[in-house]
């Protein structure tokens, strides 16, 4: 029932029922210690509608009969009430439609379940029946553990220590051993088939021997080479189109991992560009496939060791501050990124150079040009080359479009499929 106060000060109680199609403003009070994401349950994977800080009140517009669920912020781990008692239940809120100011409480004891093997979404059971557990085991084990258990033993494999073990993944040996990095670059030097790509050495361990064109090249330096005409117009166009199909989003960094091996995405302050990951329909574009095949031919490293193309878009004043593409040591199943194949998909009127901070070397964007450098050292390809810090200078005028193909020491595709790379996109 609705109460209203008229201008004369009388209180009227209305018995009119609320029409079922009336939009209602529903309040959620987050009394839990967690930062939570609020999802409208659309019967599939849910739509995130709000993020609520601990202690805060938020409101969403909704309709009678609609349901909502809450998860820990950034990961889709559902929250439950009374997790230490047998009464534990998933927090699901259904709009009653009986009041115009319905308020729901996310209680102080809301927490992820002690049993990590849960179905997070309404659609899990149906997806499992349709074969999704076998097709995308990593994602499904973590998000639809209950429904996948009969197919995949997901209750056990949800533990990343089991799911991501060497025994379970059973991937081929590393592509490089000591000395192979140098051998690859050296083999490029007298390979006539690479002439068509306009190979130019900027920095190398022996500047004279390899005709390095960078005037500050110093002997003993790392390899940095460019292929001035690596991509043709069709490959450039398909990579750009692929990025548009996937949709560019503001770049994020990866945060800490939870017990299931999921990492939260955090909006990056050191990287203001947008990016898109080339998956599914993007990966099927002819020009995208031929770009990958070219890189396989040139490097001799199979595309199973590559991350998906990451497409980059920088507008005026956007940048990516100094960073390394690898870490000092990387014990994850794919191993470190050993090589970056960086592709420029546009010219830039002013700014946007890739600058190697420690070397003092800048490379100008040019449509179709590839810039290639290793992130590890020749004598131990599991260890980073600390000289390879680099940044993307601010774009001053124009737009910069580019793409990364990061190449790992080990198979990347298999661990990624099993949810062993921190990414569950
Ligand atoms: O945009 C550039 O020039 C470099 C980008 C980069 O280093 C990266 O995406 O890791
Ligand atoms: Fe980088």
XYZ file of C-alpha atoms and ligand atoms in Angstrom:
436
model
C 0.000 0.000 0.000
C 1.170 3.531 -0.787
C 0.921 6.404 1.684
C 0.931 9.992 0.456
C 0.428 13.309 2.165
C -1.876 15.803 0.419
C -1.384 19.577 0.457
C -3.951 19.847 3.256
C -1.847 17.536 5.395
C -4.149 14.503 5.317
C -2.579 11.093 4.932
C -4.088 8.964 2.162
C -3.576 5.248 2.018
C -3.994 3.949 -1.511
C -4.970 0.335 -2.043
C -4.217 0.425 -5.758
C -2.028 -2.525 -6.716
C 1.233 -1.656 -8.469
C 0.910 -2.483 -12.173
C 3.276 -5.349 -13.112
C 4.904 -3.319 -15.887
C 5.701 -0.346 -13.672
C 9.392 0.375 -13.295
C 10.372 0.221 -9.632
C 13.409 1.616 -7.915
C 14.849 -1.161 -5.738
C 17.404 -0.466 -3.053
C 20.239 -2.741 -1.989
C 22.053 -2.168 1.269
C 25.460 -3.820 1.342
C 26.063 -4.625 5.012
C 28.754 -7.157 4.152
C 32.494 -6.497 4.369
C 32.834 -7.274 0.649
C 32.797 -5.037 -2.346
C 30.050 -6.739 -4.349
C 28.801 -6.773 -7.921
C 25.049 -6.885 -8.343
C 23.654 -8.855 -11.283
C 20.182 -9.020 -12.767
C 19.504 -12.712 -13.406
C 18.423 -12.887 -17.043
C 18.208 -16.698 -16.911
C 21.581 -16.943 -18.659
C 24.812 -15.415 -17.342
C 23.269 -12.377 -15.667
C 23.828 -8.681 -16.406
C 25.969 -6.688 -14.035
C 23.972 -3.633 -12.975
C 25.954 -2.130 -10.084
C 28.992 -2.385 -7.837
C 28.419 -1.709 -4.136
C 31.112 -0.758 -1.644
C 30.845 -2.237 1.878
C 28.261 -0.342 3.948
C 26.806 1.467 0.938
C 23.294 1.696 -0.378
C 22.579 1.481 -4.105
C 19.452 1.500 -6.197
C 18.535 -0.127 -9.478
C 15.450 0.140 -11.644
C 13.583 -3.099 -12.046
C 10.207 -4.821 -12.344
C 8.132 -7.166 -10.214
C 9.318 -10.768 -10.528
C 12.892 -9.914 -11.559
C 15.709 -11.568 -9.625
C 19.177 -10.422 -8.678
C 22.293 -12.160 -7.388
C 25.484 -10.790 -5.902
C 29.111 -11.796 -6.347
C 32.431 -10.729 -4.962
C 33.561 -7.764 -6.993
C 35.569 -8.490 -10.118
C 35.149 -12.271 -10.024
C 31.834 -13.999 -10.487
C 32.024 -15.922 -7.220
C 28.493 -15.883 -5.759
C 27.852 -14.815 -2.151
C 25.965 -16.869 0.417
C 24.488 -16.181 3.847
C 25.325 -18.239 6.966
C 28.251 -20.019 5.334
C 29.390 -21.535 8.628
C 26.060 -23.210 9.375
C 24.090 -25.911 7.574
C 21.653 -23.161 6.555
C 23.947 -21.647 3.966
C 22.015 -20.282 1.016
C 22.892 -18.366 -2.132
C 21.844 -14.738 -1.903
C 19.152 -14.272 -4.527
C 16.668 -11.401 -4.343
C 13.345 -11.377 -6.149
C 11.404 -8.134 -6.533
C 8.002 -8.723 -4.942
C 6.229 -5.842 -6.669
C 4.249 -5.176 -3.476
C 5.909 -1.900 -2.632
C 7.447 1.052 -4.412
C 10.322 1.173 -1.994
C 11.424 -2.391 -1.562
C 14.829 -2.673 0.029
C 17.104 -5.734 0.113
C 19.918 -6.370 2.509
C 23.202 -8.031 1.688
C 23.833 -9.302 5.203
C 26.936 -8.807 7.310
C 27.729 -12.533 7.131
C 27.567 -12.700 3.310
C 30.578 -14.638 2.036
C 31.671 -17.008 -0.715
C 30.596 -20.568 0.076
C 33.017 -22.918 1.809
C 32.218 -25.281 -1.030
C 33.807 -23.694 -4.116
C 32.086 -26.143 -6.472
C 28.962 -24.176 -7.373
C 26.843 -23.240 -10.366
C 27.090 -19.487 -10.643
C 24.543 -19.006 -13.402
C 21.017 -20.154 -14.227
C 22.178 -21.453 -17.579
C 24.880 -23.842 -16.281
C 22.875 -27.077 -16.420
C 21.703 -26.427 -19.964
C 25.211 -25.487 -21.129
C 26.663 -28.638 -19.611
C 24.168 -30.837 -21.458
C 25.130 -29.097 -24.711
C 28.808 -30.009 -24.331
C 30.203 -26.721 -22.988
C 32.175 -28.474 -20.210
C 34.265 -30.309 -22.800
C 34.507 -27.312 -25.170
C 35.566 -24.715 -22.573
C 36.631 -26.769 -19.572
C 38.486 -24.050 -17.654
C 35.684 -21.538 -17.767
C 32.974 -24.139 -17.150
C 34.726 -25.870 -14.247
C 35.059 -22.572 -12.439
C 31.657 -21.083 -13.328
C 29.478 -24.189 -13.594
C 31.311 -26.667 -11.359
C 28.218 -28.545 -10.158
C 26.765 -29.065 -13.611
C 30.131 -30.111 -15.093
C 31.032 -32.598 -12.372
C 29.412 -35.582 -14.093
C 31.299 -34.784 -17.302
C 34.706 -33.623 -16.109
C 35.320 -34.368 -12.474
C 35.191 -30.639 -11.935
C 34.895 -30.888 -8.152
C 38.499 -32.016 -8.138
C 39.771 -29.987 -11.093
C 38.438 -26.706 -9.707
C 41.628 -26.656 -7.632
C 44.127 -24.881 -9.930
C 46.985 -26.946 -8.450
C 45.343 -30.052 -9.976
C 43.793 -28.528 -13.083
C 47.011 -26.734 -14.060
C 49.563 -29.374 -13.115
C 52.128 -30.556 -15.670
C 50.588 -34.023 -15.498
C 47.101 -32.818 -16.233
C 47.948 -30.334 -19.021
C 50.502 -32.635 -20.651
C 51.831 -29.962 -23.052
C 54.878 -30.245 -25.348
C 58.372 -29.191 -24.176
C 59.511 -25.521 -24.326
C 60.184 -24.167 -27.838
C 63.512 -22.585 -26.880
C 66.476 -23.882 -24.960
C 69.669 -21.879 -24.295
C 71.035 -20.443 -27.553
C 67.841 -20.772 -29.606
C 66.946 -17.089 -29.295
C 70.179 -16.029 -30.986
C 69.881 -18.764 -33.596
C 66.441 -17.531 -34.621
C 67.521 -13.919 -35.125
C 70.733 -14.988 -36.852
C 68.804 -17.201 -39.225
C 66.787 -14.150 -40.255
C 69.951 -12.355 -41.366
C 70.649 -14.542 -44.355
C 67.150 -15.593 -45.232
C 66.286 -14.191 -48.666
C 62.567 -14.907 -48.268
C 62.410 -12.250 -45.555
C 63.588 -9.510 -47.944
C 59.998 -9.011 -49.077
C 59.157 -7.840 -45.521
C 61.898 -5.185 -45.425
C 63.889 -6.556 -42.498
C 65.931 -3.901 -40.690
C 68.107 -4.535 -37.629
C 68.048 -1.717 -35.071
C 69.949 -3.343 -32.217
C 71.889 -6.621 -32.087
C 74.671 -8.331 -30.126
C 77.070 -7.395 -32.991
C 76.079 -4.114 -34.672
C 78.489 -4.172 -37.650
C 78.038 -7.823 -38.484
C 74.253 -7.413 -38.731
C 74.275 -3.905 -40.314
C 72.310 -2.340 -37.483
C 70.862 0.975 -38.670
C 70.348 2.528 -35.238
C 73.281 4.900 -34.757
C 73.494 4.169 -31.012
C 73.577 0.395 -31.432
C 76.084 -1.035 -28.935
C 77.748 -4.436 -29.219
C 76.351 -6.861 -26.693
C 72.937 -5.230 -26.935
C 69.664 -7.092 -27.294
C 68.012 -7.898 -30.598
C 65.447 -5.345 -31.787
C 64.358 -5.649 -35.404
C 61.630 -4.259 -37.610
C 59.967 -5.590 -40.721
C 59.007 -2.416 -42.540
C 56.365 -4.051 -44.758
C 55.186 -7.040 -42.817
C 51.410 -6.873 -43.174
C 49.515 -6.280 -46.389
C 46.458 -4.004 -46.538
C 44.014 -6.883 -46.209
C 45.697 -8.154 -43.036
C 45.719 -4.664 -41.543
C 42.053 -4.139 -42.434
C 40.954 -7.496 -40.971
C 42.865 -6.932 -37.727
C 41.196 -3.536 -37.319
C 37.792 -4.978 -38.219
C 38.369 -7.870 -35.792
C 38.972 -5.381 -33.003
C 35.773 -3.571 -33.869
C 33.807 -6.851 -33.850
C 35.147 -7.713 -30.377
C 34.762 -4.143 -29.094
C 37.545 -2.001 -27.648
C 37.490 -1.547 -23.877
C 39.586 0.618 -21.600
C 42.744 -1.372 -20.765
C 42.954 -3.201 -17.434
C 45.653 -4.708 -15.240
C 45.308 -8.101 -13.572
C 44.761 -8.057 -9.812
C 45.274 -10.769 -7.181
C 43.985 -14.304 -7.786
C 41.347 -16.025 -5.603
C 41.372 -19.681 -4.498
C 40.007 -20.754 -7.887
C 42.751 -19.046 -9.892
C 40.645 -16.101 -11.105
C 42.234 -12.655 -11.284
C 40.256 -9.464 -10.913
C 40.585 -6.846 -13.673
C 41.590 -3.397 -12.485
C 41.332 -0.243 -14.603
C 44.903 0.649 -15.480
C 46.349 4.035 -14.546
C 49.578 3.480 -16.443
C 47.840 2.519 -19.654
C 45.044 4.762 -20.878
C 44.479 3.134 -24.262
C 41.673 0.734 -25.136
C 42.128 -2.816 -26.277
C 40.260 -5.807 -27.608
C 41.172 -9.486 -27.637
C 40.821 -11.152 -30.989
C 38.789 -14.300 -30.349
C 36.252 -16.490 -32.131
C 34.854 -14.509 -35.075
C 37.871 -12.165 -35.175
C 40.274 -15.097 -35.292
C 38.426 -16.567 -38.252
C 38.947 -13.509 -40.494
C 41.191 -14.356 -43.450
C 43.613 -11.490 -42.897
C 43.962 -12.313 -39.194
C 44.756 -15.934 -39.968
C 47.302 -15.024 -42.589
C 48.999 -12.560 -40.202
C 49.348 -15.324 -37.614
C 50.590 -17.792 -40.214
C 53.271 -15.310 -41.331
C 54.485 -14.985 -37.760
C 54.574 -18.776 -37.409
C 56.631 -19.018 -40.618
C 59.097 -16.343 -39.600
C 59.604 -17.474 -35.993
C 59.189 -21.219 -36.458
C 57.072 -21.174 -33.290
C 53.569 -22.699 -33.561
C 50.586 -20.460 -32.867
C 49.645 -22.731 -29.943
C 52.295 -20.747 -28.065
C 50.650 -17.381 -28.845
C 48.119 -15.426 -26.884
C 45.210 -14.194 -28.978
C 46.001 -11.019 -30.871
C 45.512 -8.046 -28.612
C 44.320 -5.040 -30.595
C 45.193 -1.587 -29.338
C 43.608 1.770 -29.928
C 45.176 5.020 -28.695
C 43.495 8.389 -29.157
C 45.139 11.789 -28.568
C 46.936 12.004 -25.178
C 46.672 8.255 -24.596
C 49.766 6.265 -23.629
C 51.143 3.103 -22.042
C 53.850 3.898 -19.498
C 57.079 1.972 -19.052
C 56.624 -1.747 -18.445
C 58.081 -5.124 -19.328
C 56.058 -7.665 -21.276
C 57.360 -10.482 -19.051
C 58.267 -10.881 -15.378
C 61.626 -11.853 -13.907
C 60.581 -15.466 -13.602
C 57.316 -16.961 -14.699
C 56.319 -20.363 -13.347
C 52.828 -20.437 -14.855
C 52.171 -23.302 -17.282
C 52.628 -21.202 -20.474
C 55.953 -19.911 -19.117
C 57.186 -16.395 -19.881
C 56.469 -14.337 -22.947
C 59.691 -14.887 -24.885
C 59.006 -12.713 -27.913
C 56.764 -9.772 -28.746
C 55.595 -9.378 -32.308
C 54.182 -5.850 -32.329
C 52.252 -4.715 -35.391
C 51.417 -1.146 -36.335
C 48.055 -0.903 -38.077
C 48.092 2.846 -38.717
C 50.425 5.758 -39.274
C 50.310 8.348 -36.489
C 50.584 12.023 -37.356
C 52.572 12.885 -34.253
C 53.692 10.927 -31.164
C 52.839 7.309 -30.325
C 56.383 5.947 -30.689
C 57.344 2.696 -28.987
C 60.259 3.712 -26.820
C 62.716 1.316 -25.136
C 63.514 3.252 -21.963
C 66.765 1.599 -21.035
C 68.142 1.485 -24.557
C 66.986 4.973 -25.555
C 65.565 3.582 -28.792
C 62.316 4.881 -30.321
C 60.338 3.276 -33.125
C 57.792 5.238 -35.103
C 54.421 3.717 -35.926
C 53.950 2.963 -39.590
C 51.033 1.030 -41.065
C 52.053 -2.580 -41.797
C 55.361 -2.390 -39.886
C 56.254 -5.102 -37.347
C 58.549 -4.483 -34.393
C 60.051 -7.608 -32.823
C 61.993 -8.034 -29.620
C 62.694 -10.828 -27.126
C 61.683 -10.473 -23.469
C 64.077 -13.160 -22.204
C 67.833 -13.768 -22.439
C 69.523 -16.085 -24.882
C 71.349 -18.223 -22.356
C 68.225 -18.807 -20.210
C 64.904 -18.305 -21.984
C 63.028 -18.721 -18.688
C 64.659 -15.520 -17.341
C 63.676 -11.999 -18.404
C 65.928 -9.550 -20.202
C 65.728 -6.558 -17.883
C 66.861 -4.231 -20.703
C 63.561 -4.599 -22.532
C 61.425 -2.093 -20.616
C 59.424 -0.041 -23.082
C 56.543 2.400 -23.301
C 54.067 3.788 -25.791
C 54.600 7.539 -25.978
C 51.534 9.767 -25.857
C 49.761 10.111 -29.151
C 49.841 13.826 -29.868
C 47.982 14.014 -33.135
C 45.972 11.335 -34.897
C 44.997 7.811 -33.880
C 47.268 4.847 -33.234
C 46.039 1.347 -34.041
C 48.297 -1.597 -33.304
C 48.324 -5.269 -32.327
C 50.359 -7.489 -30.032
C 51.100 -11.136 -30.632
C 52.817 -12.374 -27.486
C 54.677 -15.636 -27.870
C 55.256 -17.912 -24.891
C 57.962 -20.428 -24.129
C 55.368 -23.196 -23.795
C 51.980 -24.012 -25.226
C 49.566 -21.228 -24.258
C 46.361 -22.499 -25.839
C 45.999 -25.619 -23.677
C 46.558 -23.917 -20.286
C 44.300 -21.092 -21.396
C 41.554 -23.545 -22.311
C 41.851 -25.101 -18.844
C 41.728 -21.752 -17.044
C 45.400 -21.714 -16.052
C 46.397 -18.242 -17.244
C 44.322 -16.133 -14.825
C 42.051 -15.054 -17.654
C 38.491 -16.369 -17.946
C 37.178 -14.170 -20.753
O 51.830 0.767 -28.214
C 53.030 0.506 -28.162
O 53.842 1.107 -28.879
C 53.534 -0.530 -27.228
C 52.428 -1.267 -26.522
C 52.950 -2.251 -25.545
O 54.060 -2.221 -25.143
C 52.062 -3.323 -25.019
O 50.878 -3.352 -25.366
O 52.552 -4.166 -24.241
Fe 54.547 -3.950 -23.970
